[in-house]
Amino acid sequence: MLLRDIKRYAQLRYNGDGTIAERLELLLKHQVYVAEEVHKWQQYSENLQAKIAVYQEQLLQQRQNAGLK
C-alpha cells in the first residue's frame, strides 16, 4: 500500500466506525493491487525457472561432450 494510502487508512481508522466503508474501499483496491503483483511475480518466477532449466541443460550437454572427447 502506498504511504499516502496508509496515512489515509490510519486517519480513517482514527476517525472511527463512520469510516468503515471508506476503509473497506481502500483495502479492496489494495487487494486488487496485491493480486496483480502476485501474478506478475509468478510470471517472473516461471521465466526464471525456464531460464535456469536451459542453462542446466546446456551445462549438462557441455559436461557430457567433454567426457566423450
PDB file of C-alpha atoms in Angstrom:
ATOM      1  CA  MET A   1       0.000   0.000   0.000  1.00  0.00           C
ATOM      2  CA  LEU A   2       1.345   3.419  -0.853  1.00  0.00           C
ATOM      3  CA  LEU A   3       2.345   5.629   2.046  1.00  0.00           C
ATOM      4  CA  ARG A   4      -0.396   8.124   1.241  1.00  0.00           C
ATOM      5  CA  ASP A   5      -2.952   5.307   1.344  1.00  0.00           C
ATOM      6  CA  ILE A   6      -1.570   4.024   4.633  1.00  0.00           C
ATOM      7  CA  LYS A   7      -1.845   7.514   6.087  1.00  0.00           C
ATOM      8  CA  ARG A   8      -5.386   7.852   4.740  1.00  0.00           C
ATOM      9  CA  TYR A   9      -6.351   4.463   6.165  1.00  0.00           C
ATOM     10  CA  ALA A  10      -4.840   5.359   9.555  1.00  0.00           C
ATOM     11  CA  GLN A  11      -6.722   8.653   9.643  1.00  0.00           C
ATOM     12  CA  LEU A  12      -9.971   6.957   8.705  1.00  0.00           C
ATOM     13  CA  ARG A  13      -9.442   4.339  11.386  1.00  0.00           C
ATOM     14  CA  TYR A  14      -8.750   7.043  13.925  1.00  0.00           C
ATOM     15  CA  ASN A  15     -11.991   8.749  12.895  1.00  0.00           C
ATOM     16  CA  GLY A  16     -13.988   5.704  13.917  1.00  0.00           C
ATOM     17  CA  ASP A  17     -16.672   3.373  12.638  1.00  0.00           C
ATOM     18  CA  GLY A  18     -18.247   6.002  10.424  1.00  0.00           C
ATOM     19  CA  THR A  19     -15.371   5.435   8.008  1.00  0.00           C
ATOM     20  CA  ILE A  20     -15.697   1.677   7.638  1.00  0.00           C
ATOM     21  CA  ALA A  21     -16.984   1.924   4.044  1.00  0.00           C
ATOM     22  CA  GLU A  22     -14.033   4.110   3.017  1.00  0.00           C
ATOM     23  CA  ARG A  23     -11.561   1.810   4.746  1.00  0.00           C
ATOM     24  CA  LEU A  24     -13.107  -1.184   3.037  1.00  0.00           C
ATOM     25  CA  GLU A  25     -12.767   0.553  -0.326  1.00  0.00           C
ATOM     26  CA  LEU A  26      -9.069   1.228   0.309  1.00  0.00           C
ATOM     27  CA  LEU A  27      -8.486  -2.384   1.320  1.00  0.00           C
ATOM     28  CA  LEU A  28     -10.350  -3.754  -1.691  1.00  0.00           C
ATOM     29  CA  LYS A  29      -8.278  -1.595  -4.029  1.00  0.00           C
ATOM     30  CA  HIS A  30      -5.139  -2.748  -2.283  1.00  0.00           C
ATOM     31  CA  GLN A  31      -6.246  -6.358  -2.619  1.00  0.00           C
ATOM     32  CA  VAL A  32      -6.526  -5.931  -6.392  1.00  0.00           C
ATOM     33  CA  TYR A  33      -3.051  -4.386  -6.497  1.00  0.00           C
ATOM     34  CA  VAL A  34      -1.577  -7.225  -4.429  1.00  0.00           C
ATOM     35  CA  ALA A  35      -3.204  -9.860  -6.656  1.00  0.00           C
ATOM     36  CA  GLU A  36      -1.735  -8.165  -9.740  1.00  0.00           C
ATOM     37  CA  GLU A  37       1.705  -8.056  -8.138  1.00  0.00           C
ATOM     38  CA  VAL A  38       1.500 -11.727  -7.150  1.00  0.00           C
ATOM     39  CA  HIS A  39       0.591 -12.626 -10.730  1.00  0.00           C
ATOM     40  CA  LYS A  40       3.463 -10.530 -12.081  1.00  0.00           C
ATOM     41  CA  TRP A  41       5.987 -12.105  -9.713  1.00  0.00           C
ATOM     42  CA  GLN A  42       4.660 -15.581 -10.507  1.00  0.00           C
ATOM     43  CA  GLN A  43       5.348 -14.880 -14.175  1.00  0.00           C
ATOM     44  CA  TYR A  44       8.849 -13.667 -13.310  1.00  0.00           C
ATOM     45  CA  SER A  45       9.440 -16.838 -11.301  1.00  0.00           C
ATOM     46  CA  GLU A  46       8.257 -19.063 -14.135  1.00  0.00           C
ATOM     47  CA  ASN A  47      10.508 -17.224 -16.604  1.00  0.00           C
ATOM     48  CA  LEU A  48      13.451 -17.576 -14.230  1.00  0.00           C
ATOM     49  CA  GLN A  49      12.823 -21.298 -13.773  1.00  0.00           C
ATOM     50  CA  ALA A  50      12.695 -21.756 -17.550  1.00  0.00           C
ATOM     51  CA  LYS A  51      15.998 -19.907 -17.986  1.00  0.00           C
ATOM     52  CA  ILE A  52      17.609 -21.962 -15.209  1.00  0.00           C
ATOM     53  CA  ALA A  53      16.456 -25.161 -16.920  1.00  0.00           C
ATOM     54  CA  VAL A  54      18.019 -24.004 -20.197  1.00  0.00           C
ATOM     55  CA  TYR A  55      21.355 -23.302 -18.516  1.00  0.00           C
ATOM     56  CA  GLN A  56      21.268 -26.562 -16.596  1.00  0.00           C
ATOM     57  CA  GLU A  57      20.648 -28.472 -19.826  1.00  0.00           C
ATOM     58  CA  GLN A  58      23.435 -26.591 -21.615  1.00  0.00           C
ATOM     59  CA  LEU A  59      25.856 -27.288 -18.775  1.00  0.00           C
ATOM     60  CA  LEU A  60      24.907 -30.962 -18.778  1.00  0.00           C
ATOM     61  CA  GLN A  61      25.499 -31.140 -22.531  1.00  0.00           C
ATOM     62  CA  GLN A  62      28.896 -29.440 -22.153  1.00  0.00           C
ATOM     63  CA  ARG A  63      29.949 -31.888 -19.456  1.00  0.00           C
ATOM     64  CA  GLN A  64      28.761 -34.871 -21.466  1.00  0.00           C
ATOM     65  CA  ASN A  65      30.575 -33.637 -24.568  1.00  0.00           C
ATOM     66  CA  ALA A  66      33.755 -33.030 -22.580  1.00  0.00           C
ATOM     67  CA  GLY A  67      33.599 -36.595 -21.264  1.00  0.00           C
ATOM     68  CA  LEU A  68      33.224 -38.035 -24.754  1.00  0.00           C
ATOM     69  CA  LYS A  69      36.329 -36.341 -26.152  1.00  0.00           C
TER      70      LYS A  69
END
